Coordinates of C-alpha atoms and ligand atoms in Angstrom, one line a residue:
X1 CA 21.8 125.9 129.4
X2 CA 25.5 125.2 129.3
X3 CA 25.0 122.0 127.3
X4 CA 23.5 123.7 124.4
X5 CA 26.7 126.0 123.9
X6 CA 29.1 122.9 124.5
X7 CA 27.2 120.7 121.9
X8 CA 27.2 123.5 119.3
X9 CA 30.7 124.5 119.7
X10 CA 31.7 120.9 119.5
X11 CA 29.8 120.3 116.4
X12 CA 31.2 123.6 114.9
X13 CA 34.8 122.9 115.7
X14 CA 34.6 119.3 114.2
X15 CA 32.9 120.7 111.1
X16 CA 29.8 118.6 111.8
X17 CA 27.2 121.2 112.4
X18 CA 23.9 120.5 110.5
X19 CA 22.2 123.3 108.9
X20 CA 19.1 123.6 106.8
X21 CA 18.8 124.8 103.1
X22 CA 15.4 126.2 102.2
X23 CA 14.8 125.9 98.5
X24 CA 12.3 128.2 96.8
X25 CA 10.9 125.3 95.0
X26 CA 11.5 121.9 93.2
X27 CA 10.5 120.9 89.8
X28 CA 11.4 118.1 87.2
X29 CA 14.4 116.9 89.1
X30 CA 15.7 120.3 89.7
X31 CA 16.1 122.3 93.1
X32 CA 15.9 126.1 92.9
X33 CA 17.4 128.4 95.5
X34 CA 16.4 132.1 94.7
X35 CA 18.3 132.7 91.5
X36 CA 20.3 129.4 91.6
X37 CA 19.1 126.1 90.1
X38 CA 20.8 122.6 90.6
X39 CA 20.0 119.1 89.2
X40 CA 19.0 117.3 92.4
X41 CA 20.8 114.1 93.4
X42 CA 19.7 114.3 97.0
X43 CA 16.0 113.6 96.9
X44 CA 14.1 110.5 97.4
X45 CA 11.6 111.4 94.8
X46 CA 12.8 108.3 93.0
X47 CA 9.8 107.9 90.5
X48 CA 9.3 111.7 90.2
X49 CA 5.7 111.3 91.6
X50 CA 5.8 114.3 93.9
X51 CA 4.9 116.6 91.0
X52 CA 2.6 114.1 89.2
X53 CA -0.6 115.7 88.0
X54 CA -2.6 112.9 89.3
X55 CA -1.2 113.0 92.8
X56 CA -1.8 116.8 92.9
X57 CA -5.4 116.6 91.5
X58 CA -6.2 113.7 94.0
X59 CA -5.0 116.0 96.9
X60 CA -6.7 119.2 95.8
X61 CA -10.2 117.2 95.2
X62 CA -9.8 115.7 98.6
X63 CA -9.1 119.1 100.2
X64 CA -12.1 120.5 98.5
X65 CA -14.5 117.7 99.6
X66 CA -13.3 116.9 102.9
X67 CA -11.3 119.9 104.3
X68 CA -7.6 120.5 105.0
X69 CA -7.2 119.0 108.5
X70 CA -8.3 115.7 109.9
X71 CA -9.4 117.0 113.3
X72 CA -8.4 114.2 115.5
X73 CA -6.7 110.9 115.9
X74 CA -8.1 108.0 114.0
X75 CA -9.5 106.5 117.2
X76 CA -11.4 109.7 117.9
X77 CA -13.2 111.3 114.9
X78 CA -10.2 111.5 112.5
X79 CA -10.9 108.3 110.9
X80 CA -12.3 108.5 107.4
X81 CA -13.5 105.7 105.0
X82 CA -10.5 107.0 102.8
X83 CA -8.1 105.8 105.3
X84 CA -9.6 102.3 105.1
X85 CA -9.7 102.4 101.5
X86 CA -6.0 103.2 101.3
X87 CA -5.5 100.2 103.8
X88 CA -7.2 97.7 101.7
X89 CA -5.2 98.9 98.6
X90 CA -1.9 98.5 100.4
X91 CA -3.0 95.2 101.8
X92 CA -3.6 93.9 98.1
X93 CA -0.6 95.7 96.8
X94 CA 1.8 94.1 99.4
X95 CA -0.1 90.7 99.2
X96 CA -1.0 90.7 102.9
X97 CA -4.2 90.2 104.8
X98 CA -4.3 93.7 106.2
X99 CA -2.5 97.1 106.5
X100 CA -2.5 100.1 108.8
X101 CA -1.4 103.7 107.9
X102 CA 1.1 105.7 110.0
X103 CA 1.7 109.4 110.1
X104 CA 5.4 108.7 109.1
X105 CA 8.0 106.1 108.7
X106 CA 9.6 107.4 112.0
X107 CA 6.4 107.1 113.9
X108 CA 5.7 103.7 112.3
X109 CA 9.1 102.1 113.3
X110 CA 9.3 103.5 116.9
X111 CA 5.6 102.6 117.5
X112 CA 5.7 99.1 115.9
X113 CA 9.0 98.0 117.6
X114 CA 8.1 99.2 121.0
X115 CA 4.6 97.6 120.7
X116 CA 6.0 94.1 119.7
X117 CA 8.8 94.0 122.1
X118 CA 9.5 94.8 125.7
X119 CA 12.1 94.4 128.6
X120 CA 13.1 90.8 128.6
X121 CA 12.7 90.2 124.9
X122 CA 15.6 90.2 122.3
X123 CA 16.0 92.1 119.0
X124 CA 18.6 91.2 116.3
X125 CA 19.2 94.3 114.0
X126 CA 21.5 95.1 111.1
X127 CA 24.0 97.6 112.3
X128 CA 23.2 99.8 109.4
X129 CA 19.4 100.0 110.2
X130 CA 17.8 103.5 110.1
X131 CA 17.7 105.8 113.3
X132 CA 14.0 105.3 113.6
X133 CA 14.5 101.6 114.1
X134 CA 17.2 102.0 116.5
X135 CA 15.0 104.5 118.5
X136 CA 12.2 102.1 118.3
X137 CA 14.5 99.4 119.9
X138 CA 15.6 101.7 122.6
X139 CA 12.0 102.7 123.5
X140 CA 11.0 98.8 123.7
X141 CA 13.7 98.1 126.4
X142 CA 14.5 94.8 124.7
X143 CA 18.1 93.6 124.7
X144 CA 19.8 94.4 121.4
X145 CA 22.2 92.6 119.4
X146 CA 23.4 94.1 116.3
X147 CA 24.9 92.1 113.5
X148 CA 27.4 93.2 111.0
X149 CA 25.9 94.5 108.0
X150 CA 24.4 92.1 105.8
X151 CA 26.4 89.3 107.5
X152 CA 24.1 86.4 108.0
X153 CA 26.9 84.2 109.4
X154 CA 27.2 86.6 112.3
X155 CA 23.6 86.8 112.9
X156 CA 23.4 83.1 112.9
X157 CA 26.1 82.9 115.6
X158 CA 24.3 85.5 117.6
X159 CA 21.0 83.6 117.4
X160 CA 22.8 80.4 118.1
X161 CA 24.3 82.0 121.4
X162 CA 21.3 84.1 122.6
X163 CA 18.0 83.0 121.0
X164 CA 17.4 80.3 123.9
X165 CA 17.7 82.9 126.7
X166 CA 14.6 85.0 125.6
X167 CA 11.0 84.0 124.9
X168 CA 10.2 86.5 122.3
X169 CA 12.5 87.6 119.6
X170 CA 12.6 90.0 116.5
X171 CA 14.9 90.2 113.6
X172 CA 15.1 93.5 111.7
X173 CA 16.4 94.6 108.4
X174 CA 15.8 97.3 105.8
X175 CA 15.2 95.7 102.3
X176 CA 17.1 98.6 100.5
X177 CA 19.7 100.2 102.9
X178 CA 19.3 103.9 102.8
X179 CA 23.1 104.7 103.2
X180 CA 24.7 101.9 101.4
X181 CA 22.0 101.3 98.6
X182 CA 22.4 97.5 99.0
X183 CA 20.0 94.8 100.2
X184 CA 20.1 91.7 102.4
X185 CA 19.9 88.2 101.3
X186 CA 16.2 88.0 102.3
X187 CA 15.5 84.5 101.7
X188 CA 18.4 83.3 103.9
X189 CA 17.1 85.8 106.6
X190 CA 13.7 84.1 106.4
X191 CA 15.6 80.9 106.7
X192 CA 17.2 82.1 110.0
X193 CA 13.8 83.4 111.2
X194 CA 12.4 79.8 110.8
X195 CA 15.3 78.0 112.1
X196 CA 15.3 80.1 115.3
X197 CA 11.7 80.7 115.7
X198 CA 11.8 84.4 115.5
X199 CA 9.5 87.2 114.4
X200 CA 10.7 89.2 111.4
X201 CA 10.2 92.8 110.5
X202 CA 11.4 94.6 107.3
X203 CA 11.6 98.2 106.4
X204 CA 10.9 98.9 102.7
X205 CA 11.3 102.6 102.9
X206 CA 13.5 102.7 100.0
X207 CA 12.2 99.6 98.1
X208 CA 8.4 100.5 97.8
X209 CA 7.3 101.6 94.4
X210 CA 10.5 100.2 92.7
X211 CA 11.2 96.6 93.2
X212 CA 9.0 93.6 92.5
X213 CA 6.8 92.7 89.5
X214 CA 3.9 95.1 90.8
X215 CA 6.4 97.5 92.2
X216 CA 5.5 96.9 95.9
X217 CA 9.0 96.1 97.2
X218 CA 11.8 93.5 97.6
X219 CA 9.5 91.2 99.7
X220 CA 7.2 91.0 96.6
X221 CA 10.2 90.5 94.3
X222 CA 11.7 87.6 96.3
X223 CA 8.2 86.1 96.9
X224 CA 8.4 86.3 100.7
X225 CA 5.8 88.5 101.6
X226 CA 3.8 86.0 103.6
X227 CA 6.9 84.9 105.6
X228 CA 7.5 88.2 107.2
X229 CA 5.4 89.2 110.1
X230 CA 5.6 93.1 109.6
X231 CA 6.5 94.6 106.4
X232 CA 6.8 98.4 106.8
X233 CA 7.3 101.1 104.2
X234 CA 6.8 104.8 103.4
X235 CA 4.9 106.9 101.0
X236 CA 7.3 109.7 101.4
X237 CA 10.0 108.4 99.0
X238 CA 9.2 106.9 95.6
X239 CA 5.6 107.3 96.3
X240 CA 6.1 111.1 96.1
X241 CA 3.7 111.8 99.1
X242 CA 3.7 111.3 103.0
X243 CA 3.2 108.9 105.5
X244 CA 3.9 105.2 106.2
X245 CA 2.2 101.8 106.1
X246 CA 2.5 98.4 107.7
X247 CA 1.4 95.5 105.9
X248 CA 0.6 92.4 108.3
X249 CA -2.1 90.0 109.5
X250 CA -5.4 91.2 110.6
X251 CA -4.7 90.3 114.2
X252 CA -1.4 92.2 114.1
X253 CA -3.4 95.3 112.9
X254 CA -5.9 95.0 115.5
X255 CA -3.1 94.7 118.1
X256 CA -1.2 97.8 116.8
X257 CA -4.6 99.9 116.8
X258 CA -4.9 99.0 120.6
X259 CA -1.2 99.0 121.6
X260 CA 0.8 101.3 119.4
X261 CA 1.2 104.7 121.0
X262 CA 2.5 106.5 118.0
X263 CA -0.6 105.4 116.2
X264 CA -3.1 106.1 118.9
X265 CA -1.8 109.6 120.2
X266 CA -1.3 111.3 117.0
X267 CA -3.8 113.2 114.7
X268 CA -4.8 111.1 111.4
X269 CA -3.3 112.1 108.2
X270 CA -5.5 114.5 106.3
X271 CA -7.4 113.5 103.4
X272 CA -5.2 115.3 100.8
X273 CA -2.3 113.0 101.9
X274 CA -4.4 109.9 101.9
X275 CA -6.0 110.6 98.6
X276 CA -2.5 111.2 97.2
X277 CA -1.2 108.1 98.6
X278 CA -4.1 106.2 97.1
X279 CA -3.3 107.6 93.6
X280 CA 0.6 106.8 94.0
X281 CA -0.2 103.1 94.1
X282 CA -2.3 103.3 91.2
X283 CA 0.4 105.1 89.3
X284 CA 3.1 102.4 90.3
X285 CA 0.6 99.9 88.7
X286 CA -0.1 102.0 85.6
X287 CA 3.3 103.3 84.7
X288 CA 5.8 100.5 85.3
X289 CA 8.2 102.2 82.9
X290 CA 9.1 104.7 85.7
X291 CA 10.6 102.1 87.9
X292 CA 12.1 100.2 84.8
X293 CA 13.9 103.4 83.4
X294 CA 14.8 104.3 87.0
X295 CA 16.7 101.0 87.7
X296 CA 18.3 101.1 84.1
X297 CA 19.7 104.5 84.6
X298 CA 20.9 103.7 88.1
X299 CA 22.9 100.8 86.7
X300 CA 24.0 102.9 84.0
X301 CA 25.5 105.6 86.5
X302 CA 26.9 102.7 88.9
X303 CA 28.8 101.1 86.1
X304 CA 30.2 104.2 84.4
X305 CA 31.5 105.5 87.9
X306 CA 33.1 102.2 88.5
X307 CA 34.7 102.3 85.0
X308 CA 36.1 105.8 86.1
X309 CA 37.7 104.1 89.1
X310 CA 35.5 105.6 91.8
X311 CA 34.6 103.6 94.9
X312 CA 30.7 103.3 94.4
X313 CA 28.7 100.4 96.4
X314 CA 25.3 99.1 96.4
X315 CA 22.8 97.7 94.0
X316 CA 19.8 100.1 93.8
X317 CA 18.9 103.6 92.8
X318 CA 21.0 104.8 95.8
X319 CA 24.6 105.2 94.7
X320 CA 26.9 105.9 97.6
X321 CA 30.5 107.0 96.5
X322 CA 32.8 106.3 99.4
X323 CA 35.4 108.9 99.8
X324 CA 36.5 108.3 103.5
X325 CA 38.0 111.6 104.5
X326 CA 35.5 114.2 105.6
X327 CA 37.1 117.2 104.2
X328 CA 37.6 115.8 100.7
X329 CA 33.8 114.8 100.8
X330 CA 32.8 118.5 101.6
X331 CA 35.1 119.6 99.0
X332 CA 33.8 117.3 96.2
X333 CA 30.0 118.2 97.2
X334 CA 31.1 122.0 96.9
X335 CA 32.8 121.4 93.7
X336 CA 29.7 119.5 92.2
X337 CA 27.5 122.4 93.6
X338 CA 29.6 124.9 91.6
X339 CA 28.9 122.7 88.5
X340 CA 25.1 122.8 89.0
X341 CA 24.7 119.4 90.8
X342 CA 22.9 119.1 94.4
X343 CA 24.6 116.2 96.1
X344 CA 25.2 116.6 99.7
X345 CA 27.9 115.0 101.9
X346 CA 27.0 112.3 104.3
X347 CA 29.1 112.3 107.4
X348 CA 29.3 110.9 110.9
X349 CA 27.1 110.4 112.9
X350 CA 24.9 109.4 110.1
X351 CA 27.4 106.9 109.0
X352 CA 30.4 105.3 110.6
X353 CA 33.5 107.4 111.2
X354 CA 36.0 107.2 108.2
X355 CA 33.3 106.4 105.8
X356 CA 32.1 109.9 104.7
X357 CA 30.5 109.7 101.2
X358 CA 28.5 111.6 98.6
X359 CA 25.2 109.6 98.2
X360 CA 23.7 110.0 94.7
X361 CA 20.0 109.4 94.5
X362 CA 19.0 108.7 90.9
X363 CA 15.5 109.6 90.1
X364 CA 13.0 109.3 87.0
X365 CA 14.1 112.8 85.9
X366 CA 17.7 111.8 85.6
X367 CA 18.1 110.8 81.9
X368 CA 21.3 109.4 80.6
X369 CA 22.0 112.7 79.0
X370 CA 22.0 114.3 82.5
X371 CA 23.9 111.4 83.9
X372 CA 26.7 111.8 81.3
X373 CA 26.9 115.5 82.3
X374 CA 27.0 114.6 86.0
X375 CA 29.8 111.9 85.4
X376 CA 31.9 114.4 83.5
X377 CA 31.4 117.1 86.2
X378 CA 32.3 114.7 88.9
X379 CA 35.5 113.7 87.1
X380 CA 36.5 117.2 86.6
X381 CA 35.7 118.0 90.2
X382 CA 37.7 115.1 91.3
X383 CA 40.8 115.9 89.3
X384 CA 41.3 119.4 90.6
Ligands
PLP401 C1 13.1 107.6 105.5 C2 13.2 106.4 106.1 C3 12.3 106.1 107.4 C4 11.5 107.4 107.9 O1 10.5 107.6 107.1 P1 9.8 109.0 107.1 O2 8.4 108.7 106.5 O3 10.5 109.9 106.4 O4 9.6 109.3 108.6 C5 12.3 104.9 108.0 N1 13.1 104.1 107.6 C6 14.1 104.2 106.5 C7 15.0 103.0 106.2 C8 14.0 105.4 105.9 O5 14.8 105.5 104.8

C-alpha cells in the first residue's frame, strides 16, 4: 500500500520513526542489552515489584495449580474464584463498594468510556490525558471538550457554556499525569463535578501503589474515593505486574460486565497474573517504606536538578526535563546512554510540538548514590 511507504518515509525524514529496543533482561533497576548494561530511568516499575520474590512465587504457584492460560473470557469459562478474590481486595484497597478487573489499562479506558457515554453526551477531558482515554472518547461518539492542562478555570468556563446542552456528561482526568508528572487539584475538580452535576472518572495508572496512606492512590490521599464515580488504575506500573482495575459501585460493575465490550470480548487474564496482582497489593500494605523512599528520592532528584538550573516539572516520581528542541533531546539521551543511563527522549506526537523532553522515572532501585552519579552524568552531558 502506498500509504505505508508515505507514512514511514515521513516519519524517517522528520526523525520521528519509533523503533523497538529488545533487552536481554532487567534486574534490580538495570536494563541489559547483550553485553551492555544501563541504569534504567525509563521503566514504570516504581516500587521495584516486578522482580519481587513474593510476586514471582505467587505467579509460579498459580500456574502449577491452575495452568498457564485462562481458556476463555470471564463470561464463558475463564472466570476463576481468584479473579473475584482480587476484585474484593481492590474494592477494599480503594475504599469502594466493588471493583472489576480489566486485561490492560488501555482496554479499561476504551471500554469504560465508550460504555458510559454515547453520541449526544458530552465529555470534558484534560488536554494531557493518556491516548487510551482519547481513544475511548472517540469510540464513544460523545462531544469532546478538552480543557487546558490542570486549568480548572478553563474547565469551569466550558462547563458553564456547554453543560446545559447535554443530558449526560463525564469529566476525566489522570491523578498523576504520565508525561508531566504533576497532579490536578482533585478536590476542586470534584467541586465542579457537583456544581454542574457531572459524572467523574480518574485514571490512577501512575498513582496506584504510591500515594495515599495505604498506597492506593491520589483519590485515597485526598479523601475523595467515594466522590468519584469511576476510579481506574493499573497493575502494570508500580504494582509490577499486568492488567488494570476499576473501583466503583456494585451497580456500575454490573453495568460494565453487561455492556463493556473490551471486558466481554477478551480472554480473561491468566491465574498467574491475577495471583501476582493479589500479592502486589499485600506488598504495598506490608512494605510502606518502598513508597516512602521512592517519594523521598524523587524529591531529592527533582530539587538537585532544579538547583543545577534544569527545567524540571511535576511533583511525583515522574521527572520530566523539558528541553524543547528535538535534536538536543536526542543528543542528551545519547550522551546519557554513553554514560550508562537509559533515559529515552519523549517527542511529538506523544507530547505537544516544541516540548520534547527527557522523562526520568525514579524507581525503588535508584538510591541517592545512584541519583548523584546520574546528576553528575547529566551535567557533563549537558555541558558538551
Ligand atoms: C500506562 C497507562 C495506561 C495504559 O495501561 P496499560 O495497562 O499499560 O495498558 C492508561 N492510562 C495511563 C495514564 C497510563 O499511563
